[in-house]
Amino acid sequence: MPRLHKDKMRTDIMARIAQTISRSDSKATAETPDITERTAAGGETTRRRRPSPYPHWFLLPAAIIYTVLFLVPTATSFWYSMTRWDLKTATFIGFENFHQFFSEPFLVQGLVNTLIYAALTSAMKTVCGLGLAVLLTSDIVARGLLRAIVFFPVLVSTIGVGIAFTVMMHPTRGVFNVALASVGVAGPGWLTDPALALFSVALVDLWKGVGLATLIFIAGLSAISPDYYEAARIDGATRLQQFRRITLPLVRPATVTVVTLSLIGGLRSFDLIWAMTRGGPGFASDVIASVIYKQYQAGFYGLSTAGNVILFLLISVIILPLTVWFQRREVEQ
Amino acid sequence: MTRTRRATTGIIALALAGIIFVIPFVFIGLQAGKSRTEAAMLAFSLPKAWLFWDNFVAVVTARDYQLLLAFFNSSLITVLSVAALVVLSAMVGYVMQRRPSAVTGLAQIFLLVGLMMPPAVVPTIGLLQSIGLFKTMTGMILIQIAYNLSFSTMLYRAFIATIPRDLDEAARIDGAKPRQIFFRVILPLLKPVTVTNIVVQSIAIFNDFTGPLYYLPGRDNVTVQLTLYNFQSAYATQYNLLFMNILLVTIPPLIVFIFFNRQIVAGMTAGAVKG
Amino acid sequence: MSGVQLKNIRKSFGALEIIKGIDLEIAPGEFTVFVGPSGCGKSTLLRMIAGLEDVTSGALTIGGRDVTDREPSERGIAMVFQSYALYPHMTVAENIGFGLSLARRPKAEIDAKVNAAADALQLTHLLDRKPKALSGGQRQRVAIGRAIVRNPQVFLFDEPLSNLDASLRAQMRLEIADLHARLKTTMIYVTHDQVEAMTMADKIVVLNGGKIEQVGSPMALYDRPATPFVAGFIGSPRMNLYQGAFAERAGCRTYGIRPEHITLSETDGRWPGTVRHIERLGADALVYLDVEEAGPMVARSEGHAPVAIGQRLWASPIAGHEHRFEI
């Protein structure tokens, strides 16, 4: 008898494996591999292939627009970045543009600033976003209104925000420094001090962008079952322990999203910096994206495109390993 | 948490949020109501006399009604590109979700690149020039479609995964062609995510500054964000008009936000938190 | 009315073969049930007949016409899905008439056919509702209505009752049987529930691991199961099956005896054993024995049978109801 049962179990398991692969008995057929293509490619059968009900031509209109206006320029940028170019004729000059990028001090500063700006805004948005999200998921009055208030700046024109804050950061008459003066503090030159300008812009970026981070964290926190907190309380965990041992690990997917999104956004950042400082004073708040625009305006199209390629590579070098690392940690946990 | 504690935390949070997040908007509103000299003081104070309407008229009529033209252009770009985005990305998201194949796998990689990478601007300008679309509304609309396709497609793909395949199959048995399955069965079911898509992308495209800055320079096709940017340099001394302009640019997203808060939240967090 | 023929039908996903060569003849008007454990390939087989899955090799004919490479809509079939698959954005009338409207039939004809189907299924008062506003049983009937208006040569049912509760399931079982009696159309019905198979089928096809184990009428499968698998799958409670020394002494590789074919005695019999547990179901009682030479054995007795846990009993098979398998 046991042997029979074992045999039956084995066939059951085999069947279940087969089913998992075929997914045809279950309703989760979404991932079914494309059989028609496999068999046709394998040449096992001379059968006429029936057309798929999900034709590839559905992709075509979008693919044409996307390929012509995004993929082709991205691909050709690698070539143009190695040329001297006036939009008509491109002369190959090797890595000279890149060499310039890494040797001219004002271009190097743009590179360094980009990294500082991205790291800083990403870190601030993650920390503040999580803090706000914890506050805005706790049981307080006017929670909905507060969420709306924190989120609204995300939807407002970056240029408008930039101009408004530039005015408020005016060194003598600006709201910030007038307020500081009223308590006896001499306010700094927020945007006029070369040592401070980039950080002032980053602060405004935080003000405008923290709402999105908060929103993502709120979604992540809401997905954590209250059972864990109840169990932890029964185990005697303090609020701080609950935060560190339950909230932080379980909100990880949201953290990954916020860090990744804000890093990408920070590395590509242009609008706000351009509206507030134009990269100044001097080159103090220049980033790669503003250098790209300046070089384009100055007619150095090859150099401008080299900036683009550098930004492309920079994002790849930072985001890809980060994603892999995040995923590996995910698996380990 | 006790009731009083819950109330005090809320009130403190409200006060802080008020100072940090609302005051800049109040400042914009106050500045927009002031006279030219008063606004130049940049002070956070009530206007001596409310010149709201005068400033409004001045901004609208400035430079031969350029702002109206800008609103018209921005709206046209937004409406047309979002309409195209909805149909095209729904089709792509549908096939990508339903049919894993080499083609859709490649599409997935390309769309991820689009989600992360900055567009190569100068090569794009060169390309637009060569096909006669540089500085044209058509070119700008196509660019907005290309640049926002990834996000819309991801939204649709995630939503379509929740629509049972049985429906496609029932339609197939009922004799529907692939086109009919999509347009008569699937597309009507995408209404919630389509609303989200329209709202989120409209705001993004309406607020886009970099796109028009590079691909749509010049007076004729000026957009709202560009006017704002141009006013900043032209009206450096007329802060009242500048802030009236900011105020006008802020109102469309505010209205959309009030009516579509839920859809915006859904769109912004979609796919962000995977279990 | 048309029959269905499957000739050496195979299906593979990559290197993995799911359906391993099925030959089957379904007579016109027959109610055939595919039954088997989950993953046996029964749903895949049905979906291949429907045309929703490609056939890797083999031939499929419906009504004498080779439809192996035909689109689902060209096969003369209609299908009722487990989830019903009603279009959520259409009313009941639009759901039932969708196929006709795709075929661009005149509106009057669509209305007439929809009304006729609704009438037959008592759906007339629901025609303007959306599926969301219907009960499970009503949705089921709409799905059947959608199938009827196609006027198919073959009806296909994919576990249509598994989303219903027990009492509704019994009622719908009756309605489907009734539908078959009225329409006399060929029907193929997939289920994992052997009770549904036994009560509805003219012919049961037992599938296991992508192959047919046995084909026959319900009582033929009950009386003469060809393999231990069929023996264990058809009939409730399950047949007692034994291998090893016990089976060898009985002269076979696998020995089977159904609980209802065992008599119990306090004094003598073939196999001595001890009562471990008793389930009293009302009319019957199931007596779980530890039989010394065989191991666990279940016997069916009458509801008030005077047995107690720990009691020593003798179990004996009723002559002519023993099953001996050489596999």
CSV table of C-alpha atoms in Angstrom, one decimal, chain C residues 7-299:
chain,number,residue,atom,x,y,z
C,7,LYS,CA,-6.4,11.2,-33.8
C,8,ASN,CA,-3.1,10.8,-32.0
C,9,ILE,CA,-3.3,14.3,-30.6
C,10,ARG,CA,-0.2,15.6,-28.9
C,11,LYS,CA,0.8,18.8,-27.2
C,12,SER,CA,4.2,19.9,-26.0
C,13,PHE,CA,5.4,23.0,-24.3
C,14,GLY,CA,9.0,23.2,-25.4
C,15,ALA,CA,10.6,19.9,-24.5
C,16,LEU,CA,7.8,18.9,-22.1
C,17,GLU,CA,5.0,16.8,-23.5
C,18,ILE,CA,1.6,17.5,-21.8
C,19,ILE,CA,-0.7,15.5,-24.0
C,20,LYS,CA,0.9,12.3,-25.0
C,21,GLY,CA,-1.1,11.0,-28.0
C,22,ILE,CA,-4.9,10.8,-27.5
C,23,ASP,CA,-7.1,8.8,-29.8
C,24,LEU,CA,-10.8,9.3,-29.0
C,25,GLU,CA,-14.1,9.0,-30.8
C,26,ILE,CA,-17.0,11.0,-29.5
C,27,ALA,CA,-20.3,10.0,-31.0
C,28,PRO,CA,-22.9,12.6,-32.2
C,29,GLY,CA,-25.1,13.7,-29.4
C,30,GLU,CA,-23.0,12.1,-26.7
C,31,PHE,CA,-22.4,13.7,-23.3
C,32,THR,CA,-18.7,13.1,-22.7
C,33,VAL,CA,-16.9,14.0,-19.5
C,34,PHE,CA,-13.1,14.4,-19.2
C,35,VAL,CA,-12.1,13.6,-15.7
C,36,GLY,CA,-8.8,13.4,-13.9
C,37,PRO,CA,-6.7,15.0,-11.2
C,38,SER,CA,-5.5,18.5,-11.7
C,39,GLY,CA,-2.6,18.7,-14.2
C,40,CYS,CA,-3.7,15.5,-16.1
C,41,GLY,CA,-4.2,17.6,-19.3
C,42,LYS,CA,-8.0,17.5,-19.4
C,43,SER,CA,-8.4,21.2,-19.7
C,44,THR,CA,-5.6,21.5,-22.2
C,45,LEU,CA,-7.3,18.8,-24.3
C,46,LEU,CA,-10.6,20.7,-24.2
C,47,ARG,CA,-8.8,23.9,-25.1
C,48,MET,CA,-7.2,22.2,-28.1
C,49,ILE,CA,-10.7,21.0,-29.2
C,50,ALA,CA,-11.9,24.6,-28.8
C,51,GLY,CA,-8.9,25.9,-30.8
C,52,LEU,CA,-7.5,28.0,-28.0
C,53,GLU,CA,-4.4,25.9,-27.9
C,54,ASP,CA,-2.4,24.8,-30.9
C,55,VAL,CA,-2.2,21.1,-31.6
C,56,THR,CA,1.4,20.1,-31.7
C,57,SER,CA,0.7,17.0,-33.8
C,58,GLY,CA,-2.3,14.8,-34.7
C,59,ALA,CA,-5.6,15.6,-36.3
C,60,LEU,CA,-8.9,16.8,-34.9
C,61,THR,CA,-12.2,16.5,-36.8
C,62,ILE,CA,-15.6,17.9,-35.8
C,63,GLY,CA,-18.6,16.7,-37.8
C,64,GLY,CA,-16.2,14.9,-40.2
C,65,ARG,CA,-14.4,18.2,-41.0
C,66,ASP,CA,-10.7,18.5,-40.2
C,67,VAL,CA,-10.6,21.6,-38.0
C,68,THR,CA,-7.0,21.1,-36.6
C,69,ASP,CA,-5.8,24.4,-38.0
C,70,ARG,CA,-9.1,26.3,-37.8
C,71,GLU,CA,-9.8,29.4,-35.7
C,72,PRO,CA,-12.0,28.7,-32.7
C,73,SER,CA,-14.9,30.6,-34.3
C,74,GLU,CA,-14.8,28.4,-37.4
C,75,ARG,CA,-15.1,25.1,-35.6
C,76,GLY,CA,-18.8,25.1,-34.8
C,77,ILE,CA,-18.1,24.9,-31.1
C,78,ALA,CA,-19.2,27.0,-28.1
C,79,MET,CA,-17.6,27.1,-24.7
C,80,VAL,CA,-18.6,27.8,-21.2
C,81,PHE,CA,-15.7,28.9,-19.0
C,82,GLN,CA,-15.0,28.1,-15.4
C,83,SER,CA,-15.0,31.9,-14.7
C,84,TYR,CA,-18.0,32.3,-17.1
C,85,ALA,CA,-15.9,35.0,-18.9
C,86,LEU,CA,-18.8,37.3,-19.3
C,87,TYR,CA,-17.9,40.7,-20.8
C,88,PRO,CA,-18.2,43.0,-17.7
C,89,HIS,CA,-19.0,46.2,-19.8
C,90,MET,CA,-21.9,44.6,-21.7
C,91,THR,CA,-25.4,43.9,-20.6
C,92,VAL,CA,-26.7,40.3,-20.5
C,93,ALA,CA,-28.4,40.9,-23.9
C,94,GLU,CA,-25.1,42.2,-25.4
C,95,ASN,CA,-23.2,39.4,-23.9
C,96,ILE,CA,-25.4,36.8,-25.5
C,97,GLY,CA,-25.6,38.6,-28.8
C,98,PHE,CA,-21.9,39.6,-29.1
C,99,GLY,CA,-21.0,36.8,-31.5
C,100,LEU,CA,-23.9,37.6,-33.7
C,101,SER,CA,-23.1,41.3,-33.8
C,102,LEU,CA,-19.5,40.5,-34.7
C,103,ALA,CA,-20.9,38.4,-37.6
C,104,ARG,CA,-22.9,41.5,-38.6
C,105,ARG,CA,-26.2,39.7,-38.4
C,106,PRO,CA,-29.3,42.0,-38.8
C,107,LYS,CA,-30.5,43.5,-35.5
C,108,ALA,CA,-33.9,41.9,-35.7
C,109,GLU,CA,-32.3,38.5,-36.0
C,110,ILE,CA,-30.0,39.1,-33.1
C,111,ASP,CA,-32.8,40.3,-30.9
C,112,ALA,CA,-34.9,37.3,-31.8
C,113,LYS,CA,-32.2,34.8,-31.0
C,114,VAL,CA,-31.2,36.5,-27.8
C,115,ASN,CA,-34.8,36.6,-26.7
C,116,ALA,CA,-35.3,32.9,-27.5
C,117,ALA,CA,-32.2,31.9,-25.6
C,118,ALA,CA,-33.1,34.2,-22.6
C,119,ASP,CA,-36.6,32.7,-22.6
C,120,ALA,CA,-35.3,29.1,-22.5
C,121,LEU,CA,-32.9,30.0,-19.6
C,122,GLN,CA,-35.3,32.3,-17.7
C,123,LEU,CA,-33.1,35.3,-18.2
C,124,THR,CA,-35.6,37.6,-19.9
C,125,HIS,CA,-36.1,39.9,-16.9
C,126,LEU,CA,-32.3,40.2,-16.6
C,127,LEU,CA,-31.4,41.2,-20.2
C,128,ASP,CA,-30.6,44.8,-19.4
C,129,ARG,CA,-28.4,44.0,-16.4
C,130,LYS,CA,-24.6,44.0,-16.3
C,131,PRO,CA,-22.9,40.7,-15.2
C,132,LYS,CA,-21.8,42.4,-11.9
C,133,ALA,CA,-25.5,42.6,-10.9
C,134,LEU,CA,-26.1,38.8,-11.3
C,135,SER,CA,-25.8,35.9,-8.9
C,136,GLY,CA,-23.5,33.0,-9.6
C,137,GLY,CA,-26.2,30.8,-11.0
C,138,GLN,CA,-27.5,33.6,-13.2
C,139,ARG,CA,-24.1,34.3,-14.6
C,140,GLN,CA,-23.7,30.6,-15.3
C,141,ARG,CA,-27.0,30.7,-17.3
C,142,VAL,CA,-25.9,33.8,-19.3
C,143,ALA,CA,-22.7,31.9,-20.2
C,144,ILE,CA,-24.8,29.0,-21.4
C,145,GLY,CA,-27.1,31.4,-23.2
C,146,ARG,CA,-24.1,32.9,-25.1
C,147,ALA,CA,-23.1,29.4,-26.1
C,148,ILE,CA,-26.6,28.4,-27.2
C,149,VAL,CA,-27.1,31.4,-29.7
C,150,ARG,CA,-24.0,30.2,-31.5
C,151,ASN,CA,-26.0,27.1,-32.4
C,152,PRO,CA,-22.9,25.0,-32.1
C,153,GLN,CA,-22.3,21.5,-33.2
C,154,VAL,CA,-20.4,20.8,-30.0
C,155,PHE,CA,-20.7,22.4,-26.5
C,156,LEU,CA,-17.6,22.6,-24.4
C,157,PHE,CA,-17.7,23.0,-20.7
C,158,ASP,CA,-14.5,23.8,-18.7
C,159,GLU,CA,-15.3,23.0,-15.0
C,160,PRO,CA,-18.3,25.2,-15.2
C,161,LEU,CA,-19.6,24.4,-11.7
C,162,SER,CA,-16.5,24.7,-9.6
C,163,ASN,CA,-17.2,28.4,-8.6
C,164,LEU,CA,-20.7,27.6,-7.3
C,165,ASP,CA,-21.7,26.5,-3.8
C,166,ALA,CA,-22.8,22.9,-3.2
C,167,SER,CA,-26.5,23.3,-3.4
C,168,LEU,CA,-26.4,25.5,-6.5
C,169,ARG,CA,-23.9,23.0,-8.1
C,170,ALA,CA,-26.5,20.2,-7.7
C,171,GLN,CA,-29.2,22.4,-9.3
C,172,MET,CA,-27.0,23.5,-12.3
C,173,ARG,CA,-25.9,19.8,-12.8
C,174,LEU,CA,-29.6,19.1,-13.4
C,175,GLU,CA,-30.0,22.1,-15.7
C,176,ILE,CA,-27.1,21.1,-17.8
C,177,ALA,CA,-28.3,17.5,-18.1
C,178,ASP,CA,-31.7,18.9,-19.0
C,179,LEU,CA,-30.2,21.2,-21.6
C,180,HIS,CA,-28.5,18.1,-23.1
C,181,ALA,CA,-31.8,16.2,-23.1
C,182,ARG,CA,-33.5,19.0,-25.0
C,183,LEU,CA,-30.8,20.0,-27.5
C,184,LYS,CA,-29.3,16.6,-28.0
C,185,THR,CA,-26.1,18.3,-29.0
C,186,THR,CA,-22.7,16.7,-28.5
C,187,MET,CA,-21.3,18.0,-25.2
C,188,ILE,CA,-17.8,17.7,-23.8
C,189,TYR,CA,-17.5,18.5,-20.2
C,190,VAL,CA,-14.3,18.8,-18.1
C,191,THR,CA,-14.3,18.3,-14.4
C,192,HIS,CA,-12.0,17.0,-11.6
C,193,ASP,CA,-15.1,16.0,-9.6
C,194,GLN,CA,-15.9,12.3,-10.1
C,195,VAL,CA,-19.4,12.8,-8.8
C,196,GLU,CA,-20.2,15.2,-11.6
C,197,ALA,CA,-18.6,12.7,-14.0
C,198,MET,CA,-20.7,9.8,-12.7
C,199,THR,CA,-24.0,11.7,-12.6
C,200,MET,CA,-23.9,13.5,-16.0
C,201,ALA,CA,-21.9,11.5,-18.4
C,202,ASP,CA,-22.9,9.1,-21.2
C,203,LYS,CA,-19.2,8.4,-21.5
C,204,ILE,CA,-16.4,9.1,-19.1
C,205,VAL,CA,-12.8,9.6,-20.3
C,206,VAL,CA,-10.4,9.2,-17.4
C,207,LEU,CA,-7.1,11.1,-18.1
C,208,ASN,CA,-3.9,10.8,-16.2
C,209,GLY,CA,-0.5,12.3,-17.0
C,210,GLY,CA,-1.6,13.4,-20.5
C,211,LYS,CA,-2.8,9.9,-21.5
C,212,ILE,CA,-6.2,8.2,-21.5
C,213,GLU,CA,-6.5,5.7,-18.7
C,214,GLN,CA,-9.9,4.3,-19.7
C,215,VAL,CA,-13.0,5.2,-21.6
C,216,GLY,CA,-16.4,3.9,-20.8
C,217,SER,CA,-19.9,4.4,-19.4
C,218,PRO,CA,-19.9,5.5,-15.7
C,219,MET,CA,-21.0,2.1,-14.4
C,220,ALA,CA,-18.6,0.2,-16.7
C,221,LEU,CA,-15.8,2.2,-15.1
C,222,TYR,CA,-17.1,1.5,-11.7
C,223,ASP,CA,-17.6,-2.2,-12.3
C,224,ARG,CA,-14.6,-2.9,-14.4
C,225,PRO,CA,-11.8,-0.3,-13.9
C,226,ALA,CA,-8.9,-1.2,-16.2
C,227,THR,CA,-6.2,0.2,-14.0
C,228,PRO,CA,-5.6,0.9,-10.3
C,229,PHE,CA,-5.7,4.6,-11.1
C,230,VAL,CA,-9.2,4.4,-12.5
C,231,ALA,CA,-10.2,2.1,-9.6
C,232,GLY,CA,-9.0,4.7,-7.1
C,233,PHE,CA,-10.4,7.7,-8.9
C,234,ILE,CA,-14.0,6.5,-9.6
C,235,GLY,CA,-16.1,5.6,-6.7
C,236,SER,CA,-16.5,7.2,-3.2
C,237,PRO,CA,-15.2,6.3,-0.7
C,238,ARG,CA,-12.1,5.3,-2.5
C,239,MET,CA,-11.3,1.7,-3.3
C,240,ASN,CA,-8.9,0.0,-1.0
C,241,LEU,CA,-5.8,-0.8,-3.0
C,242,TYR,CA,-2.8,-3.0,-2.0
C,243,GLN,CA,0.5,-4.0,-3.5
C,244,GLY,CA,3.3,-6.2,-2.3
C,245,ALA,CA,3.0,-9.5,-0.4
C,246,PHE,CA,-0.7,-9.1,0.3
C,247,ALA,CA,-1.4,-8.6,-3.4
C,248,GLU,CA,0.9,-11.5,-4.4
C,249,ARG,CA,-1.0,-13.8,-2.1
C,250,ALA,CA,-4.2,-12.7,-3.9
C,251,GLY,CA,-2.5,-13.6,-7.2
C,252,CYS,CA,-1.8,-10.2,-8.7
C,253,ARG,CA,0.4,-7.1,-8.5
C,254,THR,CA,-2.3,-4.8,-7.3
C,255,TYR,CA,-5.3,-5.9,-5.4
C,256,GLY,CA,-8.4,-3.7,-4.9
C,257,ILE,CA,-11.7,-4.0,-3.0
C,258,ARG,CA,-14.3,-1.3,-2.6
C,259,PRO,CA,-15.5,-0.4,1.0
C,260,GLU,CA,-19.0,-1.3,0.0
C,261,HIS,CA,-17.9,-4.8,-1.1
C,262,ILE,CA,-16.6,-5.8,2.3
C,263,THR,CA,-18.6,-7.6,4.9
C,264,LEU,CA,-17.7,-7.4,8.6
C,265,SER,CA,-18.1,-10.2,11.1
C,266,GLU,CA,-17.4,-10.5,14.8
C,267,THR,CA,-16.7,-14.2,14.6
C,268,ASP,CA,-15.0,-15.1,11.4
C,269,GLY,CA,-13.9,-14.0,7.9
C,270,ARG,CA,-10.9,-13.7,5.6
C,271,TRP,CA,-8.9,-10.9,7.2
C,272,PRO,CA,-8.7,-10.3,11.0
C,273,GLY,CA,-8.2,-6.6,12.1
C,274,THR,CA,-8.9,-4.0,14.7
C,275,VAL,CA,-11.3,-1.1,14.5
C,276,ARG,CA,-9.3,2.2,14.6
C,277,HIS,CA,-12.0,4.7,13.9
C,278,ILE,CA,-15.6,4.9,12.9
C,279,GLU,CA,-17.4,7.7,10.8
C,280,ARG,CA,-21.1,7.5,11.1
C,281,LEU,CA,-22.7,9.3,8.1
C,282,GLY,CA,-26.3,8.5,8.9
C,283,ALA,CA,-27.4,5.7,6.5
C,284,ASP,CA,-23.9,4.3,6.4
C,285,ALA,CA,-20.9,4.1,8.7
C,286,LEU,CA,-17.4,3.9,7.4
C,287,VAL,CA,-15.3,1.6,9.5
C,288,TYR,CA,-11.5,2.1,9.5
C,289,LEU,CA,-9.7,-1.1,10.2
C,290,ASP,CA,-6.1,-2.0,10.9
C,291,VAL,CA,-5.9,-5.3,9.0
C,292,GLU,CA,-3.0,-7.4,10.2
C,293,GLU,CA,-1.8,-8.7,6.9
C,294,ALA,CA,-2.7,-5.7,4.7
C,295,GLY,CA,-2.6,-2.5,6.7
C,296,PRO,CA,-5.4,0.1,6.8
C,297,MET,CA,-8.7,-0.8,5.2
C,298,VAL,CA,-12.0,1.0,5.0
C,299,ALA,CA,-15.3,-0.9,5.0
